[in-house]
PDB file of C-alpha atoms in Angstrom:
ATOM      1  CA  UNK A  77      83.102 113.855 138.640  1.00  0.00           C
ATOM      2  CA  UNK A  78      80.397 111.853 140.504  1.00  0.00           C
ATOM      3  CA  UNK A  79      82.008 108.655 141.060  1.00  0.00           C
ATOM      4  CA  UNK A  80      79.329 106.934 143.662  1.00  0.00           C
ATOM      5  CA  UNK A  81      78.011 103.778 141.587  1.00  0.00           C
ATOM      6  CA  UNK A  82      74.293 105.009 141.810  1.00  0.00           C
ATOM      7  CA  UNK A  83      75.382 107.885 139.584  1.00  0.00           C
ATOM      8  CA  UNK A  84      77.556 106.708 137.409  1.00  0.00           C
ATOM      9  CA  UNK A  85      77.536 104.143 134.072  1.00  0.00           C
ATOM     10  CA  UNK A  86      79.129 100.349 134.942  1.00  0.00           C
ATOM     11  CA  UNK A  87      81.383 101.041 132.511  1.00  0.00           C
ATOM     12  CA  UNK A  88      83.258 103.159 135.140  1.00  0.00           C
ATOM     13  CA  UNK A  89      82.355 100.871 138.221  1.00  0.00           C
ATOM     14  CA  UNK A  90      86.595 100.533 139.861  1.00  0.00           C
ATOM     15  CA  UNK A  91      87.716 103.095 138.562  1.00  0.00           C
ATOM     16  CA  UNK A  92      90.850 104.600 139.940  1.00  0.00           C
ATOM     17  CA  UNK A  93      90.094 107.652 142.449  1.00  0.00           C
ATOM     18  CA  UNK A  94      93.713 108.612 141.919  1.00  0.00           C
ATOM     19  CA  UNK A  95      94.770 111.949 140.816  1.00  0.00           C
ATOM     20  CA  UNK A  96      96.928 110.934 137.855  1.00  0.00           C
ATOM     21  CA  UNK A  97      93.642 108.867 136.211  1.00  0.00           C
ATOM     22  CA  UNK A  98      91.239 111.706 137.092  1.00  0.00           C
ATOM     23  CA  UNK A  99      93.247 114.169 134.713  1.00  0.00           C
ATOM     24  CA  UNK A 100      93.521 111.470 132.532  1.00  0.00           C
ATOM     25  CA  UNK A 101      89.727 110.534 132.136  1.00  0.00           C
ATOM     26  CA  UNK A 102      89.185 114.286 131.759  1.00  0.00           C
ATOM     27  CA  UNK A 103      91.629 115.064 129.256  1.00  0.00           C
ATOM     28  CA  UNK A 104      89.972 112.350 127.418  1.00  0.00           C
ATOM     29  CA  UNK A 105      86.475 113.420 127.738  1.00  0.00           C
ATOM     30  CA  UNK A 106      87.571 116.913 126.757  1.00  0.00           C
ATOM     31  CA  UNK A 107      89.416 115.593 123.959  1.00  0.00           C
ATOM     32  CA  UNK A 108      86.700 113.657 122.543  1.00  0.00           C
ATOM     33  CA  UNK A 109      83.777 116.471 123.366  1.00  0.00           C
ATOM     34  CA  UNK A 110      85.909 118.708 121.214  1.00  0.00           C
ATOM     35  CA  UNK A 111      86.415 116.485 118.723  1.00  0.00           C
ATOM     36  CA  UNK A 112      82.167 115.440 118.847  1.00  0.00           C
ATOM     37  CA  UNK A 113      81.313 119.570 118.636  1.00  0.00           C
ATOM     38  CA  UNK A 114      84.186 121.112 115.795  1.00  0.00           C
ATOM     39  CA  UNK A 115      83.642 118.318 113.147  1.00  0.00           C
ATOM     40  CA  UNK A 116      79.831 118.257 114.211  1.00  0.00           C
ATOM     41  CA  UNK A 117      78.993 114.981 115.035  1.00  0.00           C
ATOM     42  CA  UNK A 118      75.950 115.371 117.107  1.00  0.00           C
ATOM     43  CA  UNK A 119      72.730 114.635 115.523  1.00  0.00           C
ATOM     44  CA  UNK A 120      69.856 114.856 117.950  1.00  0.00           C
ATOM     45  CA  UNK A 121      68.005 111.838 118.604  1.00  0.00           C
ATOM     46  CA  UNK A 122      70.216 109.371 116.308  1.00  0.00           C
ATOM     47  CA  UNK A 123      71.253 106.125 116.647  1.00  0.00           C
ATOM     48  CA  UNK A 124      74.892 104.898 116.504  1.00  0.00           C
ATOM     49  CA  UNK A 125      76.605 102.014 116.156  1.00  0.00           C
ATOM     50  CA  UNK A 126      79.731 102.033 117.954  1.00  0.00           C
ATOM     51  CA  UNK A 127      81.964  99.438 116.303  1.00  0.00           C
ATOM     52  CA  UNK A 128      84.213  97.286 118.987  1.00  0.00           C
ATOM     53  CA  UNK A 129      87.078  95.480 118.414  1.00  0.00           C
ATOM     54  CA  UNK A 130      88.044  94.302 122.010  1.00  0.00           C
ATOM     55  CA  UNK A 131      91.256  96.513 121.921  1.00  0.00           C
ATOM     56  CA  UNK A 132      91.797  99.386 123.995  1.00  0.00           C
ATOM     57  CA  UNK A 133      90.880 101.984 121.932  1.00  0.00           C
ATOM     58  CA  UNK A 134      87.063 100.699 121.356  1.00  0.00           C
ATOM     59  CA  UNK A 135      86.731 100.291 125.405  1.00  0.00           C
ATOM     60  CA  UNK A 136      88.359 104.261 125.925  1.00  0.00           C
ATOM     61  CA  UNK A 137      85.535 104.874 123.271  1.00  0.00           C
ATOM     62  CA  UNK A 138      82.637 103.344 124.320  1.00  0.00           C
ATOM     63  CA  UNK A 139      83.657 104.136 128.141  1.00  0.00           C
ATOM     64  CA  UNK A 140      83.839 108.155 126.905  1.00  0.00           C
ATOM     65  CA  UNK A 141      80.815 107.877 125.137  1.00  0.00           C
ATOM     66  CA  UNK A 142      78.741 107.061 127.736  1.00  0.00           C
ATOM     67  CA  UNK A 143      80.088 109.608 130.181  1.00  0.00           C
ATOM     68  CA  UNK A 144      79.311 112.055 127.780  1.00  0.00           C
ATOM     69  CA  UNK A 145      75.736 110.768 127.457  1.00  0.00           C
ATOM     70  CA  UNK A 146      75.478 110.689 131.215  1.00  0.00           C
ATOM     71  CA  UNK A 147      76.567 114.399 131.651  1.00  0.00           C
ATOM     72  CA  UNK A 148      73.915 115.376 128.702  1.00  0.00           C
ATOM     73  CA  UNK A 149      76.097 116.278 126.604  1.00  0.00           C
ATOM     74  CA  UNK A 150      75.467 113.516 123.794  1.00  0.00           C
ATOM     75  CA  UNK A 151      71.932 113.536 123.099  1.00  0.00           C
ATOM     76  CA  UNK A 152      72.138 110.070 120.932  1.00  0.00           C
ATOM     77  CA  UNK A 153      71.754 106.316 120.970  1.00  0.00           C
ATOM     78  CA  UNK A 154      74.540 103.639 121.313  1.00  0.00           C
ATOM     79  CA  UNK A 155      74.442 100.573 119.990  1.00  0.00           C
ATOM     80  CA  UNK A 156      77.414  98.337 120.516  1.00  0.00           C
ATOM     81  CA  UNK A 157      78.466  96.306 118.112  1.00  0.00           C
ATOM     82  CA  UNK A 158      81.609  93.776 117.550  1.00  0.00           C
ATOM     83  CA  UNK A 159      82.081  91.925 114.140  1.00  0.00           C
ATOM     84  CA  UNK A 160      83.153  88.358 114.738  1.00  0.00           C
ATOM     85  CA  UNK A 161      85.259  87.779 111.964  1.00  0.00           C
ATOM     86  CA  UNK A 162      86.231  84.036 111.706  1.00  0.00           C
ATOM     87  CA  UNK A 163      89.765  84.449 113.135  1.00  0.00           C
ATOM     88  CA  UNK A 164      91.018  81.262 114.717  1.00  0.00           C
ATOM     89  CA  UNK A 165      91.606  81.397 118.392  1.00  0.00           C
ATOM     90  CA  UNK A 166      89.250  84.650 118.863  1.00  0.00           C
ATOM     91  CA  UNK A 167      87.855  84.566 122.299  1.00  0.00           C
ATOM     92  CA  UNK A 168      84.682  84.926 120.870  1.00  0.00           C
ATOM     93  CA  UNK A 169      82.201  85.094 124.985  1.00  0.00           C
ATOM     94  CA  UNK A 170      84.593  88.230 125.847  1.00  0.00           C
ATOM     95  CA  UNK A 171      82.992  91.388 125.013  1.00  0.00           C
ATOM     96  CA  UNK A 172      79.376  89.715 124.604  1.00  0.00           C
ATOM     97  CA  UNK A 173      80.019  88.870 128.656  1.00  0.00           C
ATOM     98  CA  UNK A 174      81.542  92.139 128.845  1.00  0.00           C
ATOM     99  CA  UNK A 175      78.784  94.639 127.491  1.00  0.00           C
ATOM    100  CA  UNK A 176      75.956  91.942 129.396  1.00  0.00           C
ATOM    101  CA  UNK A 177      77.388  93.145 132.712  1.00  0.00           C
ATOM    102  CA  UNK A 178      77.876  96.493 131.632  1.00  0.00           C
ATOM    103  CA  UNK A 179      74.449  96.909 130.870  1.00  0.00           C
ATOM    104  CA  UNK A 180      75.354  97.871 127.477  1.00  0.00           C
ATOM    105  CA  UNK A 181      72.835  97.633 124.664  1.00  0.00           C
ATOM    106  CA  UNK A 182      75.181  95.186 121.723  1.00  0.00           C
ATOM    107  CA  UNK A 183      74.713  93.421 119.021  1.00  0.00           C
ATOM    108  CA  UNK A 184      77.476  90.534 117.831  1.00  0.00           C
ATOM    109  CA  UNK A 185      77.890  89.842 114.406  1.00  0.00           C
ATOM    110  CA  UNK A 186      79.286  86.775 112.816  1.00  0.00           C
ATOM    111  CA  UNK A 187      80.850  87.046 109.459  1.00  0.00           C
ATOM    112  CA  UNK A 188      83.299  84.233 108.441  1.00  0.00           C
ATOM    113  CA  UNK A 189      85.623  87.717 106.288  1.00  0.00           C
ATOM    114  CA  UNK A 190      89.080  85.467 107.565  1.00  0.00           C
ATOM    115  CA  UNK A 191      88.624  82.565 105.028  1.00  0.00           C
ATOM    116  CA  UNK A 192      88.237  84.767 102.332  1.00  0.00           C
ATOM    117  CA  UNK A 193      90.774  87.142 103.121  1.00  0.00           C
ATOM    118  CA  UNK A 194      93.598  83.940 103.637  1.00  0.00           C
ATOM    119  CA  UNK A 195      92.089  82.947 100.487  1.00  0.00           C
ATOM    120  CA  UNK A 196      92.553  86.013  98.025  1.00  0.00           C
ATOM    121  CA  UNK A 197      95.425  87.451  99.570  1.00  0.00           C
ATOM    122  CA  UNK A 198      98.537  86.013  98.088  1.00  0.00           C
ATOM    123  CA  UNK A 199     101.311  84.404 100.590  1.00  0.00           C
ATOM    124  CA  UNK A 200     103.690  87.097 102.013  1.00  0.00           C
ATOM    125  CA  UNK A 201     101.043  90.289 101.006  1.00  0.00           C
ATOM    126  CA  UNK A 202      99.406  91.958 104.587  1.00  0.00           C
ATOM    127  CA  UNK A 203      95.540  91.085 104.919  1.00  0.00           C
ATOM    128  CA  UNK A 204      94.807  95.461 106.128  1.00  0.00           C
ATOM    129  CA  UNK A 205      93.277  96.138 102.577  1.00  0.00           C
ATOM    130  CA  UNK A 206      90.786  93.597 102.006  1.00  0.00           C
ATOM    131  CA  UNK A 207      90.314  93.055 105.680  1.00  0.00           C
ATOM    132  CA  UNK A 208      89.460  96.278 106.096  1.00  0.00           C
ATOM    133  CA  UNK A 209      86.884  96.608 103.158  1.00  0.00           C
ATOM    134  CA  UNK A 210      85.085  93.474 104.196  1.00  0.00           C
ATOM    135  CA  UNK A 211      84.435  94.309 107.953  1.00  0.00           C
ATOM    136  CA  UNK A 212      83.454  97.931 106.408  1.00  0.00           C
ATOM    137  CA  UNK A 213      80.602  96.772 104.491  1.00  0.00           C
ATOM    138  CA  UNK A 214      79.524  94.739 106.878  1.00  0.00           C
ATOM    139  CA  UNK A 215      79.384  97.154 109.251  1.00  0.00           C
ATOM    140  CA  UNK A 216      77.668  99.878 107.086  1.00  0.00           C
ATOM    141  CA  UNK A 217      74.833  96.449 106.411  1.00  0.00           C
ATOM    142  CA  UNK A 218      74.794  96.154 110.406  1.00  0.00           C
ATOM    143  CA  UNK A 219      73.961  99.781 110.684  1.00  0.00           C
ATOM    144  CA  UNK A 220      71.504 100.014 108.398  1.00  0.00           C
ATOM    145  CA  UNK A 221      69.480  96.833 109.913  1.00  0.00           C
ATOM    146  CA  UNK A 222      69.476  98.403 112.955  1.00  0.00           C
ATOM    147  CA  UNK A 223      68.297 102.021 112.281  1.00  0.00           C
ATOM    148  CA  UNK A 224      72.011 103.667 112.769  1.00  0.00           C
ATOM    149  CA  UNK A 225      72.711 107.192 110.969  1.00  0.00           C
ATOM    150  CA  UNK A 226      76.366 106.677 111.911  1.00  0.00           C
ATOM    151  CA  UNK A 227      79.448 104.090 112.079  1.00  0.00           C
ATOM    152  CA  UNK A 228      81.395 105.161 115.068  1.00  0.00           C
ATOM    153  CA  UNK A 229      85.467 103.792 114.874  1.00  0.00           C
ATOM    154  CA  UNK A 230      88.149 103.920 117.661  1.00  0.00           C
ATOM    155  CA  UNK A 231      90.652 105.289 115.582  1.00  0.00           C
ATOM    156  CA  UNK A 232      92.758 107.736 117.980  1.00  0.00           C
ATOM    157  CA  UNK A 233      95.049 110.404 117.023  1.00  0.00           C
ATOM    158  CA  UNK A 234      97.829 108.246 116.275  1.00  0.00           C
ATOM    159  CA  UNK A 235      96.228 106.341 113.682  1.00  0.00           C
ATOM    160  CA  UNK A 236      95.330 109.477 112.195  1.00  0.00           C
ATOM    161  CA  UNK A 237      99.166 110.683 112.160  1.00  0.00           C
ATOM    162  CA  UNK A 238     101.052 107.333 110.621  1.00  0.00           C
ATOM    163  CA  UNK A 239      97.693 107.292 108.161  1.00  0.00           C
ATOM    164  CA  UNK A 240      98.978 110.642 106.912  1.00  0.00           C
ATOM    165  CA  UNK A 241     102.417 109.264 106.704  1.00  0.00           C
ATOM    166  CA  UNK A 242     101.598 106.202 105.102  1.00  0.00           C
ATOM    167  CA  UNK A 243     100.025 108.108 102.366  1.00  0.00           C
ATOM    168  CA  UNK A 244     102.991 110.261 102.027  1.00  0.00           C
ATOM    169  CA  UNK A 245     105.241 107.944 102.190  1.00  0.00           C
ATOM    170  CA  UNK A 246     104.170 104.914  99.766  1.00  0.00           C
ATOM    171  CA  UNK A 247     101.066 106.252  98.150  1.00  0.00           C
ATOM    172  CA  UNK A 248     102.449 109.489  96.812  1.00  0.00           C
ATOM    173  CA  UNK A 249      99.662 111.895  97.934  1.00  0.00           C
ATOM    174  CA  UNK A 250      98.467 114.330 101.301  1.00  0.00           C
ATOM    175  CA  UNK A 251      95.433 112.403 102.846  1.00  0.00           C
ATOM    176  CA  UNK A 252      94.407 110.681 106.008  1.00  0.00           C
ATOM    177  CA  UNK A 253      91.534 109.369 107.844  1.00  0.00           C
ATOM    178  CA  UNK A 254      88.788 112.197 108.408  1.00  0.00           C
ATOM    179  CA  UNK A 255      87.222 112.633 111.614  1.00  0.00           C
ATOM    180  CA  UNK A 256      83.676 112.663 110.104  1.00  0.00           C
ATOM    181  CA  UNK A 257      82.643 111.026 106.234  1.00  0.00           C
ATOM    182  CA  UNK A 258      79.565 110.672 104.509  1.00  0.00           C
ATOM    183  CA  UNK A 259      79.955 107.199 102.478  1.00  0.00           C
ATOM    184  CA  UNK A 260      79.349 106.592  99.189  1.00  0.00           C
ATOM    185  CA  UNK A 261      75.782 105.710  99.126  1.00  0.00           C
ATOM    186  CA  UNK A 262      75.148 108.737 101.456  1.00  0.00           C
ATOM    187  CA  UNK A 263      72.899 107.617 103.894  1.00  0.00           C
ATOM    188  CA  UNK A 264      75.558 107.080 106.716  1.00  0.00           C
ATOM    189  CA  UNK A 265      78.326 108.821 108.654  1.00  0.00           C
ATOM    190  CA  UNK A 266      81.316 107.612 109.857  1.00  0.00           C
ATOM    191  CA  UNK A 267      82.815 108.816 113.013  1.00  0.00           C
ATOM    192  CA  UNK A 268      85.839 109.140 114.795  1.00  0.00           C
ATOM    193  CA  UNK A 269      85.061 110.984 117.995  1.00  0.00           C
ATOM    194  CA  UNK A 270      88.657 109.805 119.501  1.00  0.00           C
ATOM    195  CA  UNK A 271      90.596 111.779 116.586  1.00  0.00           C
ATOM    196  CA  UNK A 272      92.317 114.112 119.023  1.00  0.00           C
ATOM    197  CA  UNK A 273      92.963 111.668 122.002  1.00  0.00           C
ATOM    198  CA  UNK A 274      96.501 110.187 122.064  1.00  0.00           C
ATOM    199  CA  UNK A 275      96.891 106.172 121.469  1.00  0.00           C
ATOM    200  CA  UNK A 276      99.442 106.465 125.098  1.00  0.00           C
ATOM    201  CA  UNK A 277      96.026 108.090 126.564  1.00  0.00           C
ATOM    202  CA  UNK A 278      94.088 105.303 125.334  1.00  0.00           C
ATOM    203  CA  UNK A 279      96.105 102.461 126.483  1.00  0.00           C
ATOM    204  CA  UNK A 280      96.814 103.552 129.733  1.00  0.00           C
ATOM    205  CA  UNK A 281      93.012 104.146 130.594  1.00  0.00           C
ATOM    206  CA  UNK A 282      91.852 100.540 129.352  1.00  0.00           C
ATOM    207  CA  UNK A 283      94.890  99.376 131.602  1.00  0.00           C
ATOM    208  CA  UNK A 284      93.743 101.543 134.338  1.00  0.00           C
ATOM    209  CA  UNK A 285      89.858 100.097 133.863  1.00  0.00           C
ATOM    210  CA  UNK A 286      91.504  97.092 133.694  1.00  0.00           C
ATOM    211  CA  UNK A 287      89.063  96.158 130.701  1.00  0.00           C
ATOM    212  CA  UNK A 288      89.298  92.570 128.960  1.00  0.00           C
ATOM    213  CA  UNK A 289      91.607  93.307 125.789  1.00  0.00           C
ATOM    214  CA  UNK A 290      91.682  90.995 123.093  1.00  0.00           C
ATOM    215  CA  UNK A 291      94.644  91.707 120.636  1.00  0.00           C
ATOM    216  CA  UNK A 292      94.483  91.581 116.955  1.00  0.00           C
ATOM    217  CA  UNK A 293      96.641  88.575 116.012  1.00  0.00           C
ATOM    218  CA  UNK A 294      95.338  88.260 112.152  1.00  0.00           C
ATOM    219  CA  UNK A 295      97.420  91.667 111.022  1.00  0.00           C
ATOM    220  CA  UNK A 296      99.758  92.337 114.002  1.00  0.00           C
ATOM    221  CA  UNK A 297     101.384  88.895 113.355  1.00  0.00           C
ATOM    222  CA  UNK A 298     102.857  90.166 109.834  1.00  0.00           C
ATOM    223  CA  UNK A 299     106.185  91.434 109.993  1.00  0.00           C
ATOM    224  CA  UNK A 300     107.522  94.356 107.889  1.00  0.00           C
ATOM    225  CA  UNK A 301     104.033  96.489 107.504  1.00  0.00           C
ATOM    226  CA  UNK A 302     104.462  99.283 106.409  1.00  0.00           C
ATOM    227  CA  UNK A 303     102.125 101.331 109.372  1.00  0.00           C
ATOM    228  CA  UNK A 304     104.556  99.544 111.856  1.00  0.00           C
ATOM    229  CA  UNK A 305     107.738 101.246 110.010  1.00  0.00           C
ATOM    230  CA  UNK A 306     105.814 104.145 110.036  1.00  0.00           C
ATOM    231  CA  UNK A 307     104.906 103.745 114.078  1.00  0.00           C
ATOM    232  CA  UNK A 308     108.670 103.286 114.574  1.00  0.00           C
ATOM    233  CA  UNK A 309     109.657 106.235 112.660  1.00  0.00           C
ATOM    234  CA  UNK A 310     107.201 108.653 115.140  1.00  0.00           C
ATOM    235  CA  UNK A 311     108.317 106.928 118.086  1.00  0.00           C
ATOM    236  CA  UNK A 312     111.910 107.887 117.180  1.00  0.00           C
ATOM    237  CA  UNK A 313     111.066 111.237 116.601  1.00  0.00           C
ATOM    238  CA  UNK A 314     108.978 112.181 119.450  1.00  0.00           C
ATOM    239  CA  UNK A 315     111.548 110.455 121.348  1.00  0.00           C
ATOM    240  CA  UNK A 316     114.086 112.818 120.673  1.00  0.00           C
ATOM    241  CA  UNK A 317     111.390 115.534 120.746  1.00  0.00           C
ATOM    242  CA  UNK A 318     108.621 115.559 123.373  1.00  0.00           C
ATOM    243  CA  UNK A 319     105.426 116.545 121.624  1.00  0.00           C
ATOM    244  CA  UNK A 320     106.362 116.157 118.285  1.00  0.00           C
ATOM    245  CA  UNK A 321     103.372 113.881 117.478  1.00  0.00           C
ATOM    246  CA  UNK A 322     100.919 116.848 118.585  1.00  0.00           C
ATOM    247  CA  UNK A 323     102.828 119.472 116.602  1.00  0.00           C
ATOM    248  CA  UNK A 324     102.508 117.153 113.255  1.00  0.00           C
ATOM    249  CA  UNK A 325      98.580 116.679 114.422  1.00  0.00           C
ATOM    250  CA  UNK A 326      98.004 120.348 115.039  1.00  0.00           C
ATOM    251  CA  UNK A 327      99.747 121.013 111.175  1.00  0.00           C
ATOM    252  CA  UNK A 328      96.988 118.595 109.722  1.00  0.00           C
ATOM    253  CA  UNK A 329      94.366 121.018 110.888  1.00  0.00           C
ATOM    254  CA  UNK A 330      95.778 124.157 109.861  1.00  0.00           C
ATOM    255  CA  UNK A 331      96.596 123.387 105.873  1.00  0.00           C
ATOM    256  CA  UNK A 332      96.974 126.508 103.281  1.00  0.00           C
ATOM    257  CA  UNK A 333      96.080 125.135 100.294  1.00  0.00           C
ATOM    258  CA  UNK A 334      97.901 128.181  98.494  1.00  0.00           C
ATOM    259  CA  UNK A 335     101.112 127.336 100.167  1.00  0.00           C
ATOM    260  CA  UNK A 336     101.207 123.788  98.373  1.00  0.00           C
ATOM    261  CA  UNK A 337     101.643 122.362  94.978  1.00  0.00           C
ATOM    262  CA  UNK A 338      97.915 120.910  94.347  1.00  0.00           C
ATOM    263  CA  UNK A 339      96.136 123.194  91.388  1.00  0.00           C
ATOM    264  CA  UNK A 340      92.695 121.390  91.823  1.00  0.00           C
ATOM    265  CA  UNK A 341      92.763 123.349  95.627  1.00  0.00           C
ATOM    266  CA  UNK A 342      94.278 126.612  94.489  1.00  0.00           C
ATOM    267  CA  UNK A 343      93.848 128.664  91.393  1.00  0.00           C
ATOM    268  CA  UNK A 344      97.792 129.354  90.642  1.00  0.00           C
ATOM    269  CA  UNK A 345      96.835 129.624  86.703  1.00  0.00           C
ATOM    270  CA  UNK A 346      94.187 132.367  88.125  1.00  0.00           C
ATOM    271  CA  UNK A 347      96.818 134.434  89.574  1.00  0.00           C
ATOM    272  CA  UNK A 348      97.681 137.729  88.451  1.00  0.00           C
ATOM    273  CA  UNK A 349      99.649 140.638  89.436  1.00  0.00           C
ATOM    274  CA  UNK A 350      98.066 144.140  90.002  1.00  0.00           C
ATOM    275  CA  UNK A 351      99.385 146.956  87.811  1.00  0.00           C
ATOM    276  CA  UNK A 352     100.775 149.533  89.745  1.00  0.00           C
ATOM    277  CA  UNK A 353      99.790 153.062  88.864  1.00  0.00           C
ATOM    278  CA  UNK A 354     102.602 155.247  88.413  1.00  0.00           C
ATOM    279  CA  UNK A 355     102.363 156.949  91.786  1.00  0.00           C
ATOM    280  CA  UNK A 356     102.932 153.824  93.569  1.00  0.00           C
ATOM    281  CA  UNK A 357     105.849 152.814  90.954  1.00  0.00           C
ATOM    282  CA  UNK A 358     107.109 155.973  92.202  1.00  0.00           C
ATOM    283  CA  UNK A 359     106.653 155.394  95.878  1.00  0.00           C
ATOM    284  CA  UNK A 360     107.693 151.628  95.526  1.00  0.00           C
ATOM    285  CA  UNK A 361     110.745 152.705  93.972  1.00  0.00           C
ATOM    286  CA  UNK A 362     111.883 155.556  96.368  1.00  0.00           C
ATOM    287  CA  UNK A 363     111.464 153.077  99.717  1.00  0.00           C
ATOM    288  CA  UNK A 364     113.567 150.173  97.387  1.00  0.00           C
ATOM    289  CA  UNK A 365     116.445 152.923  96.717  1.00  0.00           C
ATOM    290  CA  UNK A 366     116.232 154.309 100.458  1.00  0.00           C
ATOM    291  CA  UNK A 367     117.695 150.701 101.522  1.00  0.00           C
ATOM    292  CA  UNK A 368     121.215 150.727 102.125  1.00  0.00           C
ATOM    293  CA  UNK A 369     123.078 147.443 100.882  1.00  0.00           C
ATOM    294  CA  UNK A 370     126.270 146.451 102.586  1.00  0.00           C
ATOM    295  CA  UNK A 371     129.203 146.038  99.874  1.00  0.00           C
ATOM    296  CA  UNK A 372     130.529 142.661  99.393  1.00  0.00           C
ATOM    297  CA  UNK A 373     134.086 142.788 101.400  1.00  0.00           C
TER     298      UNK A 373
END
């Protein structure tokens, strides 16, 4: 990697020259590029907006983005864009100072979706669900304003996983978030170019960049949600065995829909057994009789 500052983005201006955060930035960029090129992302000449937060997975994605635009390799516009949504306290001149001195093209979007969710949400109840759908449709309005094909999210890996499990666990079906989805109205795509990096990958690049991270106080604050039992219950598990999470990640993209219980994927009613013709009745049953069973003692 070129890392003079004439040849590379701001976004990577201080960055570490160790050898620890050099396999880490490329493990990342690989991660992502293969992510970008197997669910086919690209779209030559297109325009996305790349949704930040402030947390540390939207910096490892925006930061990965444009290294992958400077090495040619992602022939596409960016468009940064953060959704200010009411939330009391928000440091609201971080990332708009942030992406001015990184020379990032941005656009900041203020839509009061706090009041409303306090509002409808009764007392005790997490804010995810609504939350979610407001800042959603706002985004997908944002996008279309500005000439976007695609809605590009910082969901990592991880999310991906305890998604999966969340779904298993409490809503009683196999489904997660997909790497690439055409909404409903079909005239945008939704990304997730980071859906093979690890969250530990994420965080300790950020950290490393030393990038301004503003933490998410409106759900995080709620005790006893159910994707925090869920991130506990991982933990524990790849605790006691290293790599665990990757395994489980690996299984979501290698699914036989034969060897589960769904009849919409598989055509079990459809199934029938060959007739044998006598000849290989015959020859069936001489290797079944040349099989020598040990007597029960």
């Amino acid at each position: 990697m070129l890392d003079d500052l004439d040849d590379i983005h701001p976004l990577f201006h201080g960055a570490p020259s160790t050898t620890e955060f050099k396999k880490l930035r490329k493990r990342i960029v690989r991660n992502v590029r293969e992510a970008v090129e197997q669910y086919g992302m690209i779209e030559r000449g297109a325009k996305w907006l790349v949704c930040m937060s402030g947390g540390k997975d939207s910096y490892t994605l925006l930061a990965i983005l444009y290294e992958l635009k400077w090495r040619g390799l992602l022939p596409v516009e960016l468009l940064a864009c953060n959704l200010d949504q009411g939330q009391p306290g928000f440091p609201a001149t971080v990332l708009p100072e942030f992406l001015e001195k990184m020379t990032v093209p941005h656009r900041i979007e203020y839509q009061d979706t706090y009041s409303i969710v306090t509002d409808k949400v009764p007392a005790g109840r997490t804010y995810c669900a609504l939350c979610s759908r407001l800042r959603r449709a706002n985004l997908y309005r944002v996008a279309r304003e500005e000439g976007c094909s695609a809605v590009v999210l910082g969901h990592h890996r991880d999310d991906i996983l305890e998604t999966f499990f969340m779904n298993l666990f409490h809503g009683g079906r196999l489904a997660t978030m997909p790497p690439k989805l055409l909404n409903d109205e079909g005239d945008l795509f939704l990304y997730r170019p980071l859906a093979h990096v690890a969250e530990a990958d994420c965080e300790k690049f950020a950290k490393a960049m030393n990038y301004p991270i503003i933490p998410c106080d409106l759900c995080g604050s709620q005790d006893g949600l159910q994707r925090q039992q869920v991130k506990q219950i991982l933990d524990g598990w790849e605790k006691n065995s290293p790599g665990r999470r990757q395994v489980m990640f690996k299984a979501l993209t290698n699914i036989r829909p034969s060897h589960m219980l769904d009849p919409k994927l598989h055509d079990f009613l459809g199934l029938l057994a060959t007739p044998q013709t006598n000849d290989e009745a015959d020859t069936a049953g001489n290797r079944d009789n040349s099989i020598e069973i040990p007597k029960l003692r």
